[in-house]
Each structure stands twice: as C-alpha cells, then as structure tokens.
Coordinates of N, CA, C and O in Angstrom, one line a residue:
M186 N -183.4 68.2 -118.5 CA -183.2 67.3 -117.5 C -184.3 67.4 -116.5 O -184.9 66.5 -116.0
L187 N -184.7 68.7 -116.0 CA -185.8 68.9 -115.1 C -187.1 68.3 -115.7 O -187.9 67.7 -115.0
R188 N -187.3 68.6 -117.0 CA -188.6 68.1 -117.6 C -188.6 66.6 -117.5 O -189.7 66.0 -117.3
S189 N -187.5 65.8 -117.7 CA -187.6 64.4 -117.7 C -187.9 63.9 -116.3 O -188.4 62.9 -116.0
G190 N -187.3 64.7 -115.3 CA -187.6 64.3 -113.9 C -188.9 64.4 -113.5 O -189.5 63.6 -112.8
I191 N -189.6 65.5 -114.0 CA -191.0 65.7 -113.7 C -191.9 64.6 -114.3 O -192.7 64.1 -113.7
L192 N -191.5 64.3 -115.7 CA -192.3 63.1 -116.3 C -192.1 61.9 -115.6 O -193.1 61.2 -115.5
A193 N -190.8 61.5 -115.1 CA -190.6 60.3 -114.3 C -191.5 60.3 -113.1 O -192.0 59.3 -112.7
T194 N -191.5 61.3 -112.4 CA -192.3 61.5 -111.2 C -193.7 61.3 -111.4 O -194.5 60.6 -110.7
C195 N -194.3 61.9 -112.5 CA -195.8 61.7 -112.8 C -196.0 60.3 -113.1 O -197.0 59.7 -112.8
L196 N -195.1 59.6 -114.0 CA -195.3 58.3 -114.4 C -195.3 57.4 -113.0 O -196.1 56.5 -112.9
L197 N -194.3 57.6 -112.1 CA -194.3 56.9 -110.9 C -195.6 57.0 -110.0 O -196.3 56.2 -109.5
L198 N -196.1 58.3 -109.9 CA -197.3 58.5 -109.2 C -198.5 58.0 -109.9 O -199.4 57.4 -109.1
G199 N -198.5 57.9 -111.2 CA -199.6 57.4 -111.9 C -199.7 55.9 -111.7 O -200.7 55.3 -111.6
S200 N -198.6 55.2 -111.8 CA -198.6 53.8 -111.6 C -198.7 53.5 -110.1 O -199.3 52.3 -110.0
G201 N -198.5 54.3 -109.2 CA -198.7 54.0 -107.8 C -200.2 53.8 -107.5 O -200.6 52.9 -106.8
A202 N -201.2 54.5 -108.3 CA -202.4 54.4 -108.1 C -203.0 52.9 -108.4 O -203.8 52.5 -107.8
A203 N -202.4 52.4 -109.5 CA -202.8 51.1 -110.0 C -202.2 50.0 -109.0 O -202.7 48.9 -109.0
L204 N -201.1 50.3 -108.3 CA -200.6 49.4 -107.4 C -200.9 49.5 -106.0 O -200.3 48.9 -105.1
A205 N -201.9 50.5 -105.7 CA -202.2 50.8 -104.2 C -202.8 49.5 -103.6 O -203.3 48.7 -104.2
D206 N -202.9 49.6 -102.3 CA -203.7 48.5 -101.6 C -205.0 48.5 -102.1 O -205.7 49.4 -102.4
A207 N -205.5 47.2 -102.0 CA -207.0 47.0 -102.5 C -207.9 46.8 -101.3 O -207.6 46.0 -100.4
H208 N -208.9 47.6 -101.1 CA -209.9 47.5 -100.2 C -211.1 46.8 -100.6 O -211.5 47.0 -101.7
L209 N -211.6 45.9 -99.9 CA -212.7 45.0 -100.3 C -213.6 44.7 -99.1 O -213.1 44.6 -98.0
T210 N -214.8 44.5 -99.4 CA -215.8 44.1 -98.3 C -216.2 42.6 -98.5 O -216.5 42.3 -99.6
V211 N -216.1 41.8 -97.4 CA -216.5 40.5 -97.4 C -217.8 40.2 -96.7 O -218.1 41.1 -95.8
C212 N -218.6 39.4 -97.1 CA -219.9 39.1 -96.6 C -219.9 37.8 -95.6 O -219.0 37.0 -96.0
F213 N -220.6 37.8 -94.6 CA -220.6 36.6 -93.8 C -221.9 36.6 -92.9 O -222.7 37.6 -92.9
N214 N -222.2 35.5 -92.2 CA -223.3 35.2 -91.3 C -224.6 35.0 -92.2 O -225.6 35.3 -91.7
Y215 N -224.5 34.5 -93.4 CA -225.6 34.0 -94.2 C -226.4 35.1 -94.8 O -227.0 36.0 -94.0
G216 N -226.4 35.2 -96.1 CA -227.2 36.2 -96.7 C -226.5 37.6 -96.7 O -227.4 38.6 -96.8
C217 N -225.3 37.7 -96.5 CA -224.6 39.0 -96.4 C -225.2 39.7 -95.1 O -225.3 41.0 -95.3
L218 N -225.6 39.1 -94.2 CA -226.1 39.8 -93.0 C -225.1 40.7 -92.4 O -225.5 41.9 -91.9
N219 N -223.8 40.3 -92.4 CA -222.9 41.2 -91.9 C -221.7 41.3 -92.9 O -221.5 40.4 -93.8
E220 N -220.9 42.4 -92.8 CA -219.9 42.6 -93.7 C -218.6 43.2 -92.9 O -218.9 43.7 -91.9
A221 N -217.5 42.9 -93.5 CA -216.2 43.5 -93.0 C -215.3 43.8 -94.1 O -215.2 43.3 -95.2
S222 N -214.6 45.0 -93.7 CA -213.6 45.5 -94.7 C -212.3 44.8 -94.6 O -211.9 44.7 -93.3
V223 N -211.6 44.4 -95.7 CA -210.3 43.8 -95.6 C -209.5 44.7 -96.6 O -210.0 45.3 -97.4
V224 N -208.2 44.5 -96.4 CA -207.3 45.2 -97.2 C -206.2 44.3 -97.7 O -205.6 43.5 -96.9
F225 N -206.1 44.2 -99.1 CA -204.9 43.4 -99.5 C -203.8 44.4 -100.0 O -204.1 45.3 -100.7
S226 N -202.7 44.1 -99.4 CA -201.5 45.1 -99.6 C -201.0 45.0 -101.1 O -201.3 44.1 -101.9
E227 N -200.3 46.0 -101.5 CA -199.7 46.1 -102.8 C -198.7 44.8 -103.1 O -198.8 44.2 -104.2
A228 N -198.1 44.5 -102.0 CA -197.2 43.3 -102.2 C -198.0 41.9 -102.3 O -197.7 41.2 -103.1
Q229 N -199.1 41.9 -101.6 CA -200.0 40.6 -101.8 C -200.5 40.6 -103.1 O -200.6 39.5 -103.8
I230 N -201.0 41.8 -103.7 CA -201.6 41.8 -105.1 C -200.5 41.5 -106.1 O -200.8 40.8 -107.1
G231 N -199.3 41.9 -105.8 CA -198.1 41.6 -106.6 C -197.9 40.2 -106.8 O -197.5 39.6 -107.8
V232 N -198.0 39.4 -105.6 CA -197.8 38.0 -105.7 C -198.8 37.4 -106.5 O -198.5 36.5 -107.4
L233 N -200.0 37.7 -106.5 CA -201.1 37.2 -107.2 C -200.9 37.5 -108.6 O -201.2 36.7 -109.5
A234 N -200.5 38.8 -108.9 CA -200.4 39.2 -110.3 C -199.2 38.3 -111.0 O -199.3 37.9 -112.2
G235 N -198.1 38.0 -110.2 CA -197.1 37.1 -110.7 C -197.6 35.8 -111.1 O -197.3 35.3 -112.1
R236 N -198.5 35.2 -110.2 CA -199.0 33.9 -110.5 C -199.9 33.9 -111.7 O -199.8 33.1 -112.5
L237 N -200.9 34.9 -111.8 CA -201.7 35.1 -112.9 C -200.9 35.2 -114.2 O -201.5 34.8 -115.3
R238 N -199.9 36.0 -114.3 CA -199.1 36.3 -115.4 C -198.6 35.0 -116.0 O -198.2 34.9 -117.2
L239 N -198.4 34.0 -115.2 CA -197.9 32.7 -115.7 C -198.9 31.9 -116.6 O -198.5 31.0 -117.4
A240 N -200.1 32.3 -116.6 CA -201.1 31.6 -117.3 C -201.0 32.0 -118.8 O -201.1 33.3 -119.1
T241 N -200.9 31.1 -119.7 CA -200.8 31.3 -121.1 C -202.0 31.0 -121.9 O -202.2 31.1 -123.1
S242 N -203.0 30.5 -121.2 CA -204.4 30.2 -121.8 C -205.5 30.4 -120.9 O -205.2 30.4 -119.6
A243 N -206.7 30.4 -121.3 CA -207.8 30.5 -120.5 C -207.9 29.3 -119.5 O -208.2 29.4 -118.3
L244 N -207.6 28.1 -120.0 CA -207.7 26.9 -119.1 C -206.6 27.1 -118.1 O -206.8 26.9 -116.9
A245 N -205.4 27.5 -118.4 CA -204.3 27.7 -117.4 C -204.8 28.9 -116.3 O -204.5 28.8 -115.2
E246 N -205.3 29.9 -116.8 CA -205.9 31.1 -116.0 C -206.9 30.6 -115.1 O -206.8 31.0 -113.8
R247 N -207.8 29.6 -115.4 CA -208.7 29.2 -114.4 C -208.2 28.4 -113.4 O -208.5 28.4 -112.2
A248 N -207.1 27.5 -113.7 CA -206.4 26.7 -112.7 C -205.6 27.6 -111.8 O -205.7 27.4 -110.6
V249 N -205.0 28.7 -112.2 CA -204.4 29.6 -111.3 C -205.3 30.4 -110.4 O -205.1 30.6 -109.3
L250 N -206.4 30.8 -111.1 CA -207.4 31.6 -110.4 C -208.0 30.7 -109.2 O -208.3 31.2 -108.2
A251 N -208.2 29.4 -109.4 CA -208.8 28.6 -108.3 C -207.8 28.8 -107.0 O -208.3 28.9 -105.9
Q252 N -206.5 28.8 -107.2 CA -205.6 28.9 -106.3 C -205.5 30.3 -105.6 O -205.4 30.5 -104.4
V253 N -205.6 31.2 -106.5 CA -205.7 32.7 -106.2 C -206.8 33.0 -105.2 O -206.7 33.7 -104.3
M254 N -207.9 32.5 -105.6 CA -209.1 32.7 -104.7 C -209.0 32.2 -103.2 O -209.3 32.8 -102.4
G255 N -208.3 31.0 -103.2 CA -208.1 30.4 -101.9 C -207.2 31.3 -101.0 O -207.4 31.6 -99.9
Q256 N -206.1 31.8 -101.8 CA -205.2 32.7 -101.1 C -205.8 34.0 -100.6 O -205.6 34.6 -99.4
L257 N -206.7 34.6 -101.5 CA -207.4 35.8 -101.0 C -208.3 35.6 -99.8 O -208.3 36.4 -99.0
Y258 N -209.0 34.4 -99.7 CA -209.7 34.1 -98.6 C -209.0 33.9 -97.3 O -209.3 34.4 -96.3
R259 N -207.8 33.4 -97.5 CA -206.9 33.1 -96.3 C -206.5 34.5 -95.7 O -206.6 34.7 -94.6
W260 N -206.0 35.4 -96.7 CA -205.6 36.8 -96.3 C -206.9 37.4 -95.7 O -206.8 38.3 -94.7
A261 N -208.1 37.4 -96.3 CA -209.3 38.1 -95.7 C -209.6 37.5 -94.4 O -210.1 38.2 -93.5
G262 N -209.5 36.2 -94.2 CA -209.7 35.5 -92.9 C -208.8 35.9 -91.8 O -209.1 35.9 -90.7
E263 N -207.7 36.5 -92.1 CA -206.7 37.0 -91.1 C -207.1 38.4 -90.6 O -206.8 38.8 -89.6
Q264 N -208.1 39.0 -91.3 CA -208.6 40.4 -91.0 C -210.1 40.4 -90.6 O -210.8 41.4 -90.3
S265 N -210.7 39.3 -90.7 CA -212.3 39.2 -90.5 C -212.7 37.7 -90.0 O -211.8 36.9 -89.9
P266 N -213.8 37.7 -89.4 CA -214.2 36.4 -88.9 C -214.4 35.3 -89.9 O -214.7 34.2 -89.4
I267 N -214.2 35.5 -91.0 CA -214.6 34.4 -92.1 C -213.6 33.2 -92.0 O -213.9 32.2 -92.6
H268 N -212.7 33.3 -91.2 CA -211.6 32.1 -91.1 C -212.3 31.0 -90.5 O -211.8 29.9 -90.6
V269 N -213.4 31.2 -89.9 CA -214.2 30.0 -89.1 C -215.1 29.3 -90.2 O -215.6 28.2 -89.7
D270 N -215.2 29.8 -91.3 CA -216.2 29.2 -92.3 C -215.7 27.7 -92.6 O -214.6 27.5 -92.7
R271 N -216.7 26.9 -92.7 CA -216.6 25.5 -93.0 C -217.4 25.2 -94.4 O -218.2 26.0 -94.7
P272 N -217.1 24.1 -94.9 CA -217.7 23.8 -96.2 C -219.2 23.6 -96.1 O -219.6 23.2 -95.0
G273 N -220.0 24.1 -97.1 CA -221.4 24.0 -97.1 C -222.0 24.8 -96.1 O -221.5 25.9 -95.8
D274 N -223.2 24.4 -95.6 CA -223.9 25.3 -94.7 C -224.2 24.6 -93.2 O -224.7 25.3 -92.4
Y275 N -223.8 23.4 -93.1 CA -224.2 22.8 -91.8 C -223.0 22.3 -91.0 O -223.3 21.7 -89.9
L276 N -221.8 22.7 -91.3 CA -220.7 22.4 -90.5 C -220.2 23.6 -89.7 O -219.2 23.5 -88.9
D277 N -220.8 24.7 -89.8 CA -220.4 25.9 -89.1 C -220.7 26.1 -87.6 O -220.1 26.9 -86.9
D278 N -221.5 25.3 -87.0 CA -221.9 25.4 -85.7 C -222.3 26.8 -85.3 O -222.1 27.2 -84.0
D279 N -223.0 27.4 -86.1 CA -223.5 28.7 -85.8 C -222.6 29.8 -85.2 O -222.9 30.5 -84.2
V280 N -221.3 29.8 -85.7 CA -220.4 30.7 -85.2 C -220.3 32.0 -86.1 O -220.6 32.0 -87.3
P281 N -220.1 33.1 -85.4 CA -220.0 34.4 -86.3 C -218.7 34.2 -87.2 O -217.8 33.8 -86.9
G282 N -219.1 34.5 -88.5 CA -218.1 34.4 -89.6 C -218.4 33.3 -90.6 O -217.9 33.2 -91.6
K283 N -219.5 32.5 -90.2 CA -219.9 31.4 -91.1 C -220.3 32.2 -92.5 O -220.8 33.3 -92.5
M284 N -220.3 31.3 -93.6 CA -220.6 31.8 -94.8 C -221.5 30.8 -95.5 O -221.1 29.7 -95.7
D285 N -222.6 31.2 -96.1 CA -223.4 30.6 -97.0 C -223.1 30.8 -98.5 O -222.1 31.5 -98.7
C286 N -223.7 30.1 -99.4 CA -223.3 30.3 -100.8 C -223.6 31.8 -101.2 O -222.8 32.3 -102.1
I287 N -224.5 32.5 -100.7 CA -224.8 33.8 -101.0 C -223.6 34.7 -100.6 O -223.1 35.5 -101.3
D288 N -223.0 34.5 -99.4 CA -221.8 35.2 -99.1 C -220.7 34.9 -99.8 O -219.9 35.8 -100.2
H289 N -220.5 33.7 -100.1 CA -219.3 33.3 -101.0 C -219.5 33.8 -102.5 O -218.6 34.4 -102.9
A290 N -220.7 33.7 -103.0 CA -221.0 34.3 -104.3 C -220.6 35.8 -104.4 O -219.9 36.2 -105.3
Q291 N -221.1 36.6 -103.4 CA -220.9 38.0 -103.4 C -219.4 38.3 -103.1 O -218.8 39.2 -103.9
T292 N -218.8 37.7 -102.2 CA -217.4 38.0 -101.8 C -216.5 37.6 -103.0 O -215.6 38.3 -103.4
T293 N -216.7 36.4 -103.6 CA -215.9 35.9 -104.6 C -216.0 36.8 -105.8 O -215.1 37.1 -106.5
T294 N -217.3 37.3 -106.1 CA -217.4 38.2 -107.2 C -216.6 39.5 -107.0 O -216.1 40.0 -107.9
R295 N -216.8 40.0 -105.7 CA -216.0 41.2 -105.5 C -214.5 41.1 -105.7 O -213.8 41.8 -106.1
M296 N -214.0 39.9 -105.3 CA -212.5 39.7 -105.4 C -212.2 39.5 -106.8 O -211.1 40.0 -107.3
L297 N -213.0 38.8 -107.7 CA -212.7 38.7 -109.1 C -212.8 40.0 -109.7 O -211.9 40.3 -110.6
L298 N -213.7 40.9 -109.5 CA -213.9 42.3 -110.0 C -212.6 43.1 -109.7 O -212.1 43.9 -110.4
M299 N -212.0 42.9 -108.4 CA -210.9 43.6 -108.0 C -209.7 43.1 -108.9 O -208.9 44.0 -109.4
L300 N -209.6 41.8 -109.2 CA -208.5 41.4 -110.1 C -208.7 41.9 -111.5 O -207.8 42.3 -112.2
E301 N -210.1 41.9 -112.0 CA -210.3 42.4 -113.3 C -210.0 43.9 -113.5 O -209.4 44.3 -114.5
R302 N -210.3 44.7 -112.4 CA -210.1 46.1 -112.6 C -208.6 46.4 -112.6 O -208.2 47.4 -113.2
R303 N -207.8 45.5 -112.0 CA -206.3 45.7 -112.1 C -205.6 45.2 -113.4 O -204.5 45.2 -113.5
G304 N -206.4 44.6 -114.2 CA -206.0 44.0 -115.5 C -205.3 42.6 -115.2 O -204.5 42.2 -116.1
L305 N -205.7 42.0 -114.2 CA -205.0 40.7 -113.9 C -205.6 39.5 -114.6 O -205.1 38.5 -114.5
L306 N -206.8 39.7 -115.0 CA -207.5 38.7 -115.8 C -207.4 38.8 -117.2 O -207.9 39.8 -117.9
R307 N -206.5 38.1 -118.0 CA -206.3 38.3 -119.3 C -207.2 37.6 -120.2 O -207.5 38.0 -121.3
F308 N -207.7 36.4 -119.8 CA -208.5 35.6 -120.7 C -210.0 35.5 -120.2 O -210.7 34.8 -120.8
H309 N -210.3 36.2 -119.1 CA -211.7 36.1 -118.6 C -212.2 37.4 -118.2 O -211.4 38.3 -117.8
E310 N -213.5 37.5 -118.2 CA -214.3 38.7 -117.6 C -215.2 38.1 -116.5 O -215.6 37.0 -116.6
V311 N -215.5 39.0 -115.6 CA -216.4 38.7 -114.4 C -217.8 38.8 -114.9 O -218.2 39.8 -115.6
D312 N -218.5 37.7 -114.8 CA -220.1 37.7 -115.2 C -220.9 38.0 -113.8 O -220.3 38.1 -112.7
E313 N -222.1 38.0 -114.0 CA -223.0 38.2 -112.9 C -223.1 36.9 -112.0 O -222.9 35.8 -112.6
V314 N -223.5 37.1 -110.8 CA -223.7 35.8 -109.9 C -224.8 35.0 -110.6 O -225.9 35.5 -111.0
H315 N -224.6 33.7 -110.5 CA -225.6 32.8 -111.0 C -226.3 32.0 -109.9 O -225.7 31.7 -108.9
R316 N -227.5 31.5 -110.2 CA -228.2 30.8 -109.2 C -228.7 29.4 -109.9 O -229.2 29.5 -111.0
R317 N -228.5 28.4 -109.1 CA -229.2 27.1 -109.7 C -230.2 26.7 -108.7 O -230.1 26.9 -107.5
V318 N -231.3 26.2 -109.2 CA -232.5 25.7 -108.3 C -232.5 24.2 -108.7 O -232.8 23.8 -109.9
R319 N -232.6 23.4 -107.8 CA -232.8 22.0 -107.9 C -233.9 21.5 -106.9 O -233.8 22.0 -105.8
W320 N -234.6 20.6 -107.2 CA -235.6 19.9 -106.3 C -236.5 21.0 -105.6 O -236.8 21.0 -104.5
L321 N -236.9 22.0 -106.5 CA -237.9 23.0 -106.2 C -237.4 23.9 -105.1 O -237.6 25.0 -105.2
V322 N -236.8 23.5 -104.0 CA -236.5 24.5 -103.0 C -235.0 24.6 -102.8 O -234.5 25.6 -102.2
A323 N -234.1 23.7 -103.3 CA -232.6 23.7 -103.1 C -232.1 24.8 -104.1 O -232.1 24.6 -105.3
Q324 N -231.5 25.9 -103.5 CA -230.9 26.9 -104.3 C -229.4 27.1 -104.0 O -229.0 26.6 -102.8
H325 N -228.6 27.4 -105.0 CA -227.2 27.6 -104.7 C -226.8 28.7 -105.7 O -227.1 28.7 -106.8
F326 N -226.0 29.5 -105.1 CA -225.3 30.7 -105.9 C -223.9 30.5 -106.0 O -223.2 30.1 -105.2
S327 N -223.3 31.2 -107.0 CA -221.9 31.2 -107.3 C -221.5 32.3 -108.2 O -222.3 32.8 -109.1
A328 N -220.3 32.7 -107.9 CA -219.6 33.7 -108.8 C -219.4 33.0 -110.2 O -219.2 31.8 -110.3
V329 N -219.2 33.8 -111.3 CA -219.1 33.3 -112.6 C -218.2 34.2 -113.4 O -218.2 35.4 -113.2
I330 N -217.3 33.5 -114.2 CA -216.4 34.2 -115.1 C -216.7 33.8 -116.6 O -217.3 32.7 -116.8
R331 N -216.4 34.5 -117.6 CA -216.7 34.2 -118.9 C -215.4 34.4 -119.7 O -214.7 35.4 -119.6
E332 N -215.1 33.4 -120.5 CA -213.9 33.5 -121.4 C -214.2 34.7 -122.4 O -215.2 34.8 -122.9
K333 N -213.0 35.4 -122.5 CA -213.1 36.6 -123.5 C -213.2 36.0 -124.9 O -212.6 35.1 -125.3
N334 N -214.1 36.7 -125.7 CA -214.3 36.3 -127.1 C -214.5 37.6 -127.8 O -215.6 38.3 -127.7
D335 N -213.4 38.0 -128.5 CA -213.4 39.3 -129.3 C -214.6 39.3 -130.3 O -215.1 40.4 -130.5
E336 N -214.8 38.2 -131.0 CA -215.8 38.3 -132.1 C -217.2 38.4 -131.5 O -218.1 38.9 -132.1
A337 N -217.5 37.6 -130.4 CA -218.8 37.7 -129.9 C -218.7 37.6 -128.3 O -218.7 36.6 -127.7
P338 N -218.5 38.8 -127.8 CA -218.3 38.9 -126.2 C -219.3 38.2 -125.5 O -218.9 37.6 -124.4
E339 N -220.5 38.0 -125.7 CA -221.5 37.4 -124.9 C -221.5 35.8 -125.1 O -222.1 35.1 -124.4
A340 N -220.6 35.4 -126.2 CA -220.6 34.0 -126.5 C -219.6 33.2 -125.9 O -219.5 32.0 -125.9
G341 N -218.8 33.9 -124.9 CA -217.7 33.2 -124.3 C -218.2 32.2 -123.4 O -219.2 32.4 -122.7
A342 N -217.4 31.1 -123.3 CA -217.8 30.0 -122.3 C -217.8 30.6 -120.9 O -216.9 31.3 -120.5
R343 N -218.7 30.1 -120.1 CA -218.9 30.7 -118.7 C -218.5 29.6 -117.7 O -218.8 28.3 -117.9
F344 N -217.9 29.9 -116.6 CA -217.5 29.1 -115.6 C -217.7 29.6 -114.2 O -217.6 30.8 -114.0
V345 N -218.3 28.7 -113.3 CA -218.4 29.1 -112.0 C -217.1 29.1 -111.2 O -216.2 28.3 -111.6
V346 N -216.9 30.0 -110.4 CA -215.7 30.1 -109.4 C -216.4 30.0 -108.0 O -216.8 31.0 -107.4
D347 N -216.4 28.7 -107.5 CA -217.3 28.5 -106.3 C -216.3 28.1 -105.1 O -215.7 27.1 -105.2
T348 N -216.3 29.0 -104.1 CA -215.5 28.9 -102.9 C -216.3 28.3 -101.8 O -215.7 28.0 -100.8
W349 N -217.5 28.0 -101.9 CA -218.4 27.5 -100.9 C -218.1 26.1 -100.5 O -218.3 25.7 -99.3
F350 N -217.6 25.2 -101.5 CA -217.5 23.8 -101.3 C -216.4 23.3 -100.3 O -216.6 22.4 -99.6
G351 N -215.3 24.1 -100.2 CA -214.1 23.7 -99.4 C -214.0 24.3 -98.1 O -214.8 25.2 -97.7
E352 N -213.0 23.9 -97.3 CA -212.6 24.5 -96.1 C -212.2 25.9 -96.5 O -211.6 26.3 -97.6
H353 N -212.2 26.8 -95.4 CA -211.7 28.2 -95.6 C -210.3 28.2 -96.3 O -209.4 27.5 -95.8
G354 N -210.2 29.0 -97.3 CA -208.9 29.1 -98.0 C -208.5 27.9 -98.9 O -207.5 28.1 -99.5
D355 N -209.4 26.9 -99.1 CA -209.1 26.0 -100.1 C -209.2 26.6 -101.6 O -209.9 27.5 -101.7
P356 N -208.6 26.0 -102.6 CA -208.8 26.5 -103.9 C -210.3 26.4 -104.3 O -211.0 25.6 -103.8
A357 N -210.7 27.5 -105.1 CA -212.1 27.4 -105.6 C -212.3 26.2 -106.5 O -211.5 25.7 -107.1
V358 N -213.6 25.8 -106.6 CA -213.9 24.8 -107.5 C -214.4 25.6 -108.8 O -215.2 26.4 -108.8
V359 N -213.8 25.3 -109.9 CA -214.0 26.0 -111.1 C -214.4 24.9 -112.0 O -214.0 24.0 -112.5
L360 N -215.8 25.2 -112.5 CA -216.5 24.3 -113.3 C -217.2 25.0 -114.5 O -217.6 26.2 -114.4
P361 N -217.4 24.3 -115.7 CA -218.3 25.0 -116.6 C -219.6 25.2 -116.1 O -220.2 24.4 -115.3
L362 N -220.2 26.5 -116.4 CA -221.5 26.8 -115.8 C -222.5 25.7 -116.1 O -223.4 25.4 -115.2
E363 N -222.7 25.2 -117.2 CA -223.7 24.2 -117.5 C -223.5 23.0 -116.6 O -224.6 22.4 -116.2
D364 N -222.4 22.5 -116.5 CA -222.1 21.4 -115.6 C -222.7 21.6 -114.1 O -223.3 20.8 -113.4
W365 N -222.2 22.8 -113.6 CA -222.7 23.3 -112.3 C -224.2 23.5 -112.3 O -224.8 22.9 -111.2
L366 N -224.8 23.9 -113.3 CA -226.3 24.0 -113.2 C -226.9 22.6 -113.2 O -228.1 22.6 -112.7
D367 N -226.2 21.6 -113.7 CA -226.8 20.3 -113.7 C -226.5 19.7 -112.4 O -226.7 18.3 -112.2
G368 N -225.8 20.4 -111.4 CA -225.6 19.7 -110.1 C -224.2 19.3 -109.7 O -223.9 18.8 -108.7
E369 N -223.3 19.4 -110.7 CA -221.9 19.1 -110.5 C -221.3 19.9 -109.5 O -221.6 21.1 -109.1
G370 N -220.3 19.3 -108.8 CA -219.5 19.9 -107.7 C -219.3 18.9 -106.6 O -220.0 17.9 -106.5
P371 N -218.4 19.1 -105.7 CA -218.2 18.1 -104.6 C -219.4 18.0 -103.8 O -220.2 18.9 -103.6
N372 N -219.5 16.9 -103.1 CA -220.6 16.7 -102.2 C -220.3 17.3 -100.8 O -219.2 17.1 -100.3
V373 N -221.2 18.2 -100.4 CA -221.1 18.9 -99.1 C -222.3 18.6 -98.3 O -223.4 18.7 -98.7
S374 N -222.0 18.4 -96.9 CA -223.2 18.2 -95.9 C -224.0 19.6 -95.9 O -223.4 20.7 -95.9

C-alpha cells in the first residue's frame, strides 16, 4: 500500500512538471528592440490543449491554431505593452508595445515552440522563421509550421502562421508558405 502511494505521488509530481505555468518572452518596439516576460497559467494552457485536441487532421489543427495564437496574444497583451499593436507597421502611432513582422515572427515562433514542447501539436512541427523579399527592398518575416511526414520529415508541407496582419489578438493568418512567398495575405497599410 505504501509503495503504491509513493508511485502515485511520483506520477503526480512528474505530470505537474508538464502542466506547470509556461514562461515566454515576447518581442516589441520593432526588431525585438524590447522584450517582456509573460506567463501562461496551467489553466490557460489546459484551455488551449482542449481546443487543439479537437483537431482530427492537419487542416483542422491549422484552423484551431489560428484561433489559439490570437488567444495567446490576448493573454500576453494583458501582461505586456503589446496590446497596443495594430495591423502592419504604420498604424501604431509610435507607441511603446508596437510590433513589426520581426517581433511577430519571433514571438509567434516562441509560442508555437511552447505548444510543441508540451506535445500539443499533433500534426505539425515548428520550422524556422521565413523571410520573403519583394520589390527589392520590401521584406516580411513570419513563423512557419510544417506538416509531420513520417516517411520524409523534411518533405511535409509548410505553412506560415502570421500574426502581423490583424489587430492585436485576432486569429493568425495561416497560408501555404509558397502562397505567402508569392505575396498572399491580407492587405495592410
């Protein structure tokens, strides 16, 4: 009896580490000039886990992930100045907390990695930040995920998870990487 109680206690303590609060750093003020630490509670992560568990395919997971990213940004904005961020780069009125695409790409990648480390992404893996260059000087960066492909891990389809386009806390724009590289995405000033 004592032995099973010890085993149960060890299992609870071990599972507690996986369910502990998540600490994350968000970037802001363009080019990750400033950073702030935010904490997502175990309960908040549980809400997101419940949503992501409902996805039964890669397509469904991307749809849920767009919503989850918006929620993570809203919670992060309650703890940092990023709640003032506006779409694009020219609507921010130079206020502290504004975010350019570099800030968004880094912060979104960190959020996706947090979800991945917790085993909450079943159909995707986090890829490196990608950059598109159009018209010689226009650059844009975004976080990227890749569909899991057991036979050829590097061959999985890639998708941007771009939080830069919308108002703070809006769902992320999720597009095939090739379409995004060709300039797809909402028009933003």
